[in-house]
CSV table of C-alpha atoms in Angstrom, one decimal:
chain,number,residue,atom,x,y,z
T,893,MET,CA,-0.3,0.3,0.1
T,894,LEU,CA,1.9,3.3,-1.2
T,895,ILE,CA,0.8,6.4,1.2
T,896,LEU,CA,2.9,9.9,1.2
T,897,SER,CA,1.9,12.1,4.3
T,898,SER,CA,2.8,15.7,4.7
T,899,LYS,CA,1.7,18.0,7.7
T,900,LYS,CA,-1.3,18.6,5.9
T,901,VAL,CA,-2.5,15.8,3.7
T,902,THR,CA,-2.1,12.1,3.0
T,903,LEU,CA,-2.1,10.9,-0.3
T,904,ARG,CA,-3.4,7.4,-0.8
T,905,LYS,CA,-4.2,4.9,-3.7
T,906,PRO,CA,-8.3,4.8,-4.9
T,907,ASP,CA,-10.5,2.3,-3.7
T,908,ILE,CA,-13.7,1.4,-4.2
T,909,GLY,CA,-15.1,3.3,-1.1
T,910,ASP,CA,-14.3,6.6,-4.1
T,911,LEU,CA,-17.1,5.7,-6.3
T,912,ASN,CA,-19.5,8.0,-4.8
T,913,ARG,CA,-17.2,10.7,-4.7
T,914,LEU,CA,-15.6,10.3,-8.4
T,915,LYS,CA,-19.1,10.1,-9.2
T,916,ARG,CA,-19.7,13.6,-8.3
T,917,TRP,CA,-16.9,15.0,-9.4
T,918,ALA,CA,-17.4,13.6,-12.4
T,919,ASP,CA,-20.7,15.0,-13.1
T,920,ASP,CA,-19.4,18.6,-11.7
T,921,PRO,CA,-19.9,21.1,-14.4
T,922,PHE,CA,-17.2,23.6,-12.5
T,923,LEU,CA,-14.7,20.9,-12.3
T,924,ASP,CA,-15.2,20.2,-16.3
T,925,LYS,CA,-14.7,23.9,-17.2
T,926,MET,CA,-11.6,24.2,-14.9
T,927,VAL,CA,-9.7,20.9,-15.4
T,928,ASN,CA,-11.5,19.2,-18.2
T,929,SER,CA,-10.0,16.0,-16.8
T,930,GLU,CA,-9.3,12.7,-19.2
T,931,LEU,CA,-9.2,10.8,-16.1
T,932,LEU,CA,-12.9,11.9,-15.1
T,933,TYR,CA,-14.3,11.6,-18.4
T,934,SER,CA,-13.1,8.7,-18.6
T,935,PHE,CA,-14.8,7.4,-15.5
T,936,ARG,CA,-18.0,8.9,-16.5
T,937,TYR,CA,-17.9,7.6,-19.6
T,938,ARG,CA,-15.7,4.9,-21.3
T,939,TYR,CA,-16.7,2.2,-17.9
T,940,LYS,CA,-19.9,0.7,-17.0
T,941,ASP,CA,-17.9,-1.5,-14.5
T,942,LYS,CA,-16.5,1.3,-12.1
T,943,LYS,CA,-15.0,-1.2,-10.1
T,944,LYS,CA,-13.2,-2.5,-13.1
T,945,PHE,CA,-12.3,1.7,-13.4
T,946,ILE,CA,-10.4,1.5,-10.2
T,947,GLU,CA,-8.8,-1.7,-10.8
T,948,ASP,CA,-7.0,-0.7,-13.9
T,949,LEU,CA,-6.4,3.1,-12.5
T,950,ASN,CA,-4.7,1.1,-10.0
T,951,GLY,CA,-2.9,-1.1,-12.2
T,952,ASP,CA,-1.8,1.1,-14.8
T,953,THR,CA,2.2,1.6,-15.1
T,954,THR,CA,1.8,5.1,-16.9
T,955,GLN,CA,0.4,6.5,-14.0
T,956,LEU,CA,0.1,7.2,-10.2
T,957,ALA,CA,-3.1,8.5,-8.8
T,958,MET,CA,-3.5,9.2,-5.5
T,959,MET,CA,-6.3,10.3,-3.1
T,960,ILE,CA,-6.0,14.0,-1.1
T,961,GLU,CA,-7.2,13.7,2.5
T,962,ALA,CA,-7.3,16.4,4.9
T,963,ASN,CA,-5.6,15.4,7.6
T,964,SER,CA,-6.9,18.3,10.3
T,965,ASN,CA,-10.5,16.6,9.3
T,966,LEU,CA,-9.8,13.0,10.1
T,967,GLY,CA,-8.9,12.2,7.2
T,968,TYR,CA,-11.4,13.5,5.0
T,969,THR,CA,-10.9,12.5,1.4
T,970,ILE,CA,-11.0,16.1,-1.1
T,971,GLY,CA,-9.9,15.3,-4.1
T,972,LEU,CA,-7.2,13.6,-6.3
T,973,VAL,CA,-3.9,14.1,-8.1
T,974,ARG,CA,-2.0,12.2,-10.2
T,975,LEU,CA,1.3,12.0,-12.6
T,976,PHE,CA,0.1,10.4,-15.9
T,977,ASP,CA,1.6,9.3,-19.1
T,978,ILE,CA,4.9,8.5,-16.7
T,979,ASN,CA,7.8,8.1,-19.5
T,980,LEU,CA,10.3,6.2,-17.3
T,981,LEU,CA,12.8,6.1,-19.9
T,982,HIS,CA,13.1,9.8,-20.6
T,983,GLY,CA,12.1,10.7,-17.0
T,984,TYR,CA,9.0,12.9,-17.3
T,985,ALA,CA,5.3,12.7,-16.6
T,986,PHE,CA,2.1,15.2,-16.1
T,987,LEU,CA,0.4,16.6,-13.3
T,988,GLU,CA,-3.3,16.8,-12.9
T,989,THR,CA,-4.8,17.9,-9.4
T,990,ILE,CA,-8.1,18.2,-8.3
T,991,VAL,CA,-9.5,19.5,-5.7
T,992,GLY,CA,-13.0,18.1,-5.7
T,993,ASP,CA,-14.6,19.5,-2.5
T,994,LYS,CA,-15.2,23.1,-3.1
T,995,ARG,CA,-14.9,23.8,0.5
T,996,TYR,CA,-11.4,23.1,0.1
T,997,ARG,CA,-10.6,25.0,-3.1
T,998,LEU,CA,-8.2,28.2,-2.8
T,999,LYS,CA,-6.8,27.2,0.0
T,1000,GLY,CA,-3.7,25.5,-0.6
T,1001,TRP,CA,-4.4,21.9,-0.2
T,1002,GLY,CA,-3.9,20.8,-4.2
T,1003,GLU,CA,-0.6,22.7,-4.2
T,1004,GLU,CA,0.5,20.7,-0.9
T,1005,ALA,CA,-0.9,17.8,-2.4
T,1006,SER,CA,0.8,18.4,-6.0
T,1007,ARG,CA,4.3,19.4,-3.8
T,1008,LEU,CA,4.3,15.8,-2.2
T,1009,LEU,CA,3.5,13.6,-5.4
T,1010,ILE,CA,5.8,15.4,-7.4
T,1011,HIS,CA,8.7,14.7,-5.2
T,1012,HIS,CA,7.9,11.5,-4.8
T,1013,GLY,CA,7.9,11.0,-8.4
T,1014,MET,CA,11.1,12.7,-8.6
T,1015,GLN,CA,12.9,11.0,-5.4
T,1016,THR,CA,11.5,7.4,-6.0
T,1017,LEU,CA,10.5,6.7,-9.7
T,1018,GLY,CA,13.4,9.2,-11.0
T,1019,LEU,CA,11.6,11.8,-12.9
T,1020,ARG,CA,13.7,14.2,-13.8
T,1021,ARG,CA,10.9,16.7,-15.3
T,1022,VAL,CA,7.1,17.5,-14.6
T,1023,GLU,CA,4.7,19.3,-16.8
T,1024,ALA,CA,1.0,20.6,-16.6
T,1025,LYS,CA,-1.1,22.1,-18.9
T,1026,VAL,CA,-3.6,24.6,-17.4
T,1027,PHE,CA,-6.2,27.3,-19.3
T,1028,GLU,CA,-5.4,30.8,-19.1
T,1029,TYR,CA,-9.1,31.5,-17.4
T,1030,ASN,CA,-7.9,28.6,-14.6
T,1031,LYS,CA,-6.2,31.4,-12.2
T,1032,PRO,CA,-6.0,29.4,-8.8
T,1033,SER,CA,-4.0,26.7,-10.7
T,1034,ILE,CA,-1.6,29.2,-12.5
T,1035,ASN,CA,-1.0,30.3,-9.3
T,1036,SER,CA,-0.2,26.7,-7.4
T,1037,LEU,CA,2.0,26.0,-10.3
T,1038,LEU,CA,3.8,28.6,-9.9
T,1039,LYS,CA,4.2,28.8,-5.8
T,1040,ASN,CA,5.5,25.2,-6.6
T,1041,GLY,CA,7.8,26.5,-8.4
T,1042,PHE,CA,6.8,25.6,-12.2
T,1043,LYS,CA,7.7,27.8,-15.0
T,1044,LEU,CA,5.3,29.0,-18.0
T,1045,GLU,CA,7.2,27.4,-20.9
T,1046,GLY,CA,4.8,28.2,-24.0
T,1047,VAL,CA,1.4,28.9,-24.9
T,1048,LEU,CA,-0.4,26.8,-27.3
T,1049,ARG,CA,-3.0,29.8,-28.7
T,1050,GLN,CA,-6.8,29.1,-29.0
T,1051,THR,CA,-6.9,25.4,-28.3
T,1052,PHE,CA,-9.6,25.4,-26.1
T,1053,ALA,CA,-13.7,25.8,-26.7
T,1054,CYS,CA,-15.5,26.9,-23.5
T,1055,ASP,CA,-18.2,29.6,-23.1
T,1056,GLY,CA,-18.5,30.2,-26.5
T,1057,LYS,CA,-14.9,31.4,-27.1
T,1058,TYR,CA,-11.7,29.7,-27.6
T,1059,TRP,CA,-9.1,30.0,-25.1
T,1060,ASP,CA,-5.4,29.6,-24.5
T,1061,ILE,CA,-3.6,26.9,-23.0
T,1062,LEU,CA,-1.2,27.6,-20.8
T,1063,VAL,CA,2.2,25.0,-20.8
T,1064,PHE,CA,4.2,24.6,-17.2
T,1065,GLY,CA,7.3,22.9,-16.3
T,1066,ILE,CA,9.4,22.0,-13.8
T,1067,ILE,CA,12.8,20.3,-13.7
T,1068,GLY,CA,15.0,18.5,-11.1
T,1069,PRO,CA,17.3,21.4,-10.3
T,1070,GLU,CA,14.1,23.9,-9.8
T,1071,LEU,CA,12.7,21.2,-7.6
T,1072,GLU,CA,15.9,20.9,-5.0
T,1073,GLU,CA,15.8,24.8,-5.4
T,1074,GLN,CA,11.9,24.6,-3.8
T,1075,ARG,CA,12.8,22.3,-1.3
T,1076,SER,CA,15.5,24.1,0.0
T,1077,LYS,CA,12.8,26.5,0.9
T,1078,LEU,CA,10.3,24.6,2.3
T,1079,ALA,CA,10.9,23.0,5.2
T,1080,PHE,CA,7.8,21.0,4.0
T,1081,PHE,CA,9.7,18.4,2.0
T,1082,ASP,CA,11.7,17.4,5.3
T,1083,ALA,CA,8.7,16.4,7.4
T,1084,ALA,CA,7.0,14.6,4.3
T,1085,PHE,CA,8.9,12.3,3.4
T,1086,LYS,CA,11.0,11.1,7.1
T,1087,ASN,CA,8.3,8.1,6.7
T,1088,SER,CA,9.7,6.6,3.4
T,1089,GLU,CA,8.8,3.0,5.1
T,1090,ASP,CA,5.4,3.8,4.5
T,1091,VAL,CA,6.3,3.7,1.0
T,1092,LYS,CA,6.1,-0.2,-0.5
T,1093,ASP,CA,4.9,-1.4,-3.3
T,1094,THR,CA,5.4,-4.7,-5.0
T,1095,LEU,CA,7.4,-5.2,-7.5
B,863,MET,CA,13.9,-7.5,1.7
B,864,GLY,CA,13.8,-7.7,-2.0
B,865,ILE,CA,16.9,-8.6,-2.9
B,866,GLU,CA,19.8,-11.6,-2.7
B,867,ALA,CA,22.6,-10.8,-4.2
B,868,LYS,CA,25.8,-13.5,-4.9
B,869,LEU,CA,29.1,-12.5,-6.7
B,870,SER,CA,30.9,-14.5,-9.3
B,871,ASP,CA,33.6,-13.6,-11.6
B,872,GLY,CA,33.0,-10.6,-12.9
B,873,ARG,CA,29.6,-10.0,-12.2
B,874,VAL,CA,26.7,-9.7,-9.6
B,875,GLU,CA,24.0,-11.9,-9.7
B,876,LEU,CA,20.7,-10.8,-8.1
B,877,LEU,CA,17.7,-12.6,-7.7
B,878,LEU,CA,14.6,-10.1,-7.0
B,879,LYS,CA,11.6,-11.1,-4.9
B,880,GLY,CA,8.3,-9.4,-4.2
B,881,GLU,CA,8.3,-6.4,-2.1
B,882,PHE,CA,10.1,-3.3,-2.6
B,883,GLY,CA,10.8,0.0,-1.1
B,884,PRO,CA,12.9,3.1,-1.3
B,885,ASP,CA,15.9,1.4,0.9
B,886,ASP,CA,16.4,-1.5,-1.5
B,887,LEU,CA,16.6,1.7,-3.9
B,888,ALA,CA,19.5,2.9,-1.6
B,889,GLU,CA,20.9,-0.7,-1.0
B,890,PHE,CA,21.1,-1.7,-5.1
B,891,ASN,CA,22.5,1.6,-5.4
B,892,LYS,CA,25.6,1.2,-3.3
B,893,LEU,CA,25.3,-2.3,-4.1
B,894,ILE,CA,26.1,-1.1,-7.8
B,895,ASN,CA,29.3,1.4,-6.6
B,896,ASP,CA,30.5,-1.1,-4.6
B,897,SER,CA,30.8,-4.0,-7.8
B,898,ILE,CA,32.1,-1.1,-9.9
B,899,SER,CA,34.5,-0.3,-7.7
B,900,LEU,CA,36.0,-3.5,-7.8
B,901,GLY,CA,35.8,-3.9,-11.8
B,902,LYS,CA,32.7,-5.5,-11.9
B,903,LYS,CA,30.4,-4.1,-14.4
B,904,GLN,CA,28.1,-6.5,-15.9
B,905,LEU,CA,24.4,-7.3,-13.4
B,906,LEU,CA,22.7,-10.4,-13.9
B,907,ILE,CA,18.8,-9.8,-12.3
B,908,ASP,CA,17.3,-13.4,-11.9
B,909,LEU,CA,13.2,-12.3,-12.3
B,910,LYS,CA,11.9,-15.5,-11.8
B,911,ARG,CA,9.6,-15.0,-8.6
B,912,VAL,CA,8.4,-11.8,-10.3
B,913,ASP,CA,5.1,-12.4,-11.2
B,914,ARG,CA,4.5,-9.2,-12.5
B,915,LEU,CA,6.1,-5.3,-12.6
B,916,THR,CA,4.2,-2.2,-10.6
B,917,LEU,CA,5.1,1.5,-11.8
B,918,HIS,CA,7.5,1.4,-9.0
B,919,GLY,CA,9.2,-1.7,-9.7
B,920,LEU,CA,10.0,-0.5,-13.7
B,921,ALA,CA,10.9,2.8,-12.0
B,922,PHE,CA,13.6,1.0,-9.8
B,923,LEU,CA,14.9,-1.3,-13.3
B,924,SER,CA,15.2,1.7,-15.1
B,925,ARG,CA,16.9,3.9,-12.9
B,926,TRP,CA,19.5,0.7,-12.0
B,927,ALA,CA,19.6,0.3,-15.8
B,928,MET,CA,20.7,3.7,-16.5
B,929,GLU,CA,23.3,4.1,-13.3
B,930,VAL,CA,25.1,0.9,-14.4
B,931,ARG,CA,25.0,2.6,-18.1
B,932,ARG,CA,26.4,5.7,-16.7
B,933,GLN,CA,29.6,3.6,-15.4
B,934,ASP,CA,29.9,1.9,-19.1
B,935,GLY,CA,28.0,-1.4,-17.3
B,936,LEU,CA,25.2,-3.6,-18.2
B,937,ILE,CA,22.2,-5.3,-17.0
B,938,GLY,CA,21.2,-8.6,-18.0
B,939,LEU,CA,17.3,-9.5,-17.3
B,940,VAL,CA,16.8,-13.5,-16.9
B,941,ASN,CA,13.5,-15.5,-16.4
B,942,LEU,CA,11.4,-13.1,-17.5
B,943,LYS,CA,7.5,-14.1,-17.5
B,944,PRO,CA,5.2,-13.2,-20.2
B,945,GLU,CA,3.7,-10.1,-18.1
B,946,VAL,CA,6.9,-9.0,-16.6
B,947,ARG,CA,8.1,-8.6,-20.6
B,948,ARG,CA,5.0,-6.7,-21.5
B,949,ALA,CA,5.3,-4.3,-18.8
B,950,LEU,CA,8.9,-3.7,-20.1
B,951,VAL,CA,8.1,-3.6,-23.7
B,952,GLU,CA,4.7,-1.2,-23.2
B,953,SER,CA,6.8,0.7,-21.2
B,954,LYS,CA,9.8,1.0,-23.5
B,955,LEU,CA,12.3,-0.1,-21.2
B,956,LEU,CA,13.2,-3.2,-22.7
B,957,SER,CA,16.1,-2.0,-24.9
B,958,LEU,CA,18.0,-0.8,-22.0
B,959,PHE,CA,18.5,-3.9,-20.6
B,960,LYS,CA,20.3,-7.4,-22.1
B,961,ILE,CA,17.1,-10.2,-22.6
B,962,ILE,CA,18.3,-13.5,-21.6
B,963,GLY,CA,16.2,-16.6,-21.4
B,964,SER,CA,17.2,-18.6,-18.9
B,965,LYS,CA,20.4,-19.4,-16.7
B,966,LYS,CA,21.1,-21.9,-19.1
B,967,GLN,CA,20.8,-19.5,-22.4
B,968,MET,CA,23.3,-17.8,-21.1
B,969,LYS,CA,26.0,-20.5,-20.2
B,970,ASN,CA,25.7,-21.5,-23.7
B,971,GLY,CA,26.1,-18.1,-24.6
B,972,ALA,CA,22.5,-16.4,-26.1
B,973,GLN,CA,22.2,-12.8,-26.4
């Protein structure tokens, strides 16, 4: 069982107890507009057998999806964070963060969960680059990425159609040395990875 | 503990077992560095006790392979089960290793 912890959040693998909340998030038009998650789309439309969705998600060797629990609220599950399209040969992956419970948005929960998973990806999976794409109107996600040390690397102009208009997609990235810089600024990382024995998996 | 190691002429032989964690990675890295300092740049990993590879298992193998290659060495994999081979193919990591069907084949000079 893979579990990652920091002072504020705990990340754990999804299980069948998450099906109802995943359904709620997949049906949420606000999340669809802000994140347009391929994962939630797949959950909603591609899988009739939702238990199979969880099995496939946890067995997928190209992604690492983790549910976000708020430590201050007895482990209440507030969202999902994942590294996907993981390429171990070249050492890169893409990041997606979804804070499904609206009471926990704009308060730094997604930011800390992302930081924790990215660090795990770099430390344990050997990733040296993480990339994230965000719609230009999603200011909270942009701020969160910048706070986590991501750099704006490019703009995919007028790519996404929403509310009768085409919007730009911003491409952010972070590479190994920049993450180390973040680590030295934040005591958070030291606290987060003391429990390396909690990280177990089956080869 | 997921690793059993055996030193032989010019080579380190490893047998991998079920459970793996970050501590194993550190241990393996030390083993690689020690072996290389002794002039042993070939590693043979026996996967006969491994039924499938998870994301973390693949990540460890690829990091080991990269580390050994950086030192001009090579990792050979022996006794791959179909699911293990499939995972290596799908993750495009197969080319990092020298694949050997069995230890018997290896002794007969198979590549």
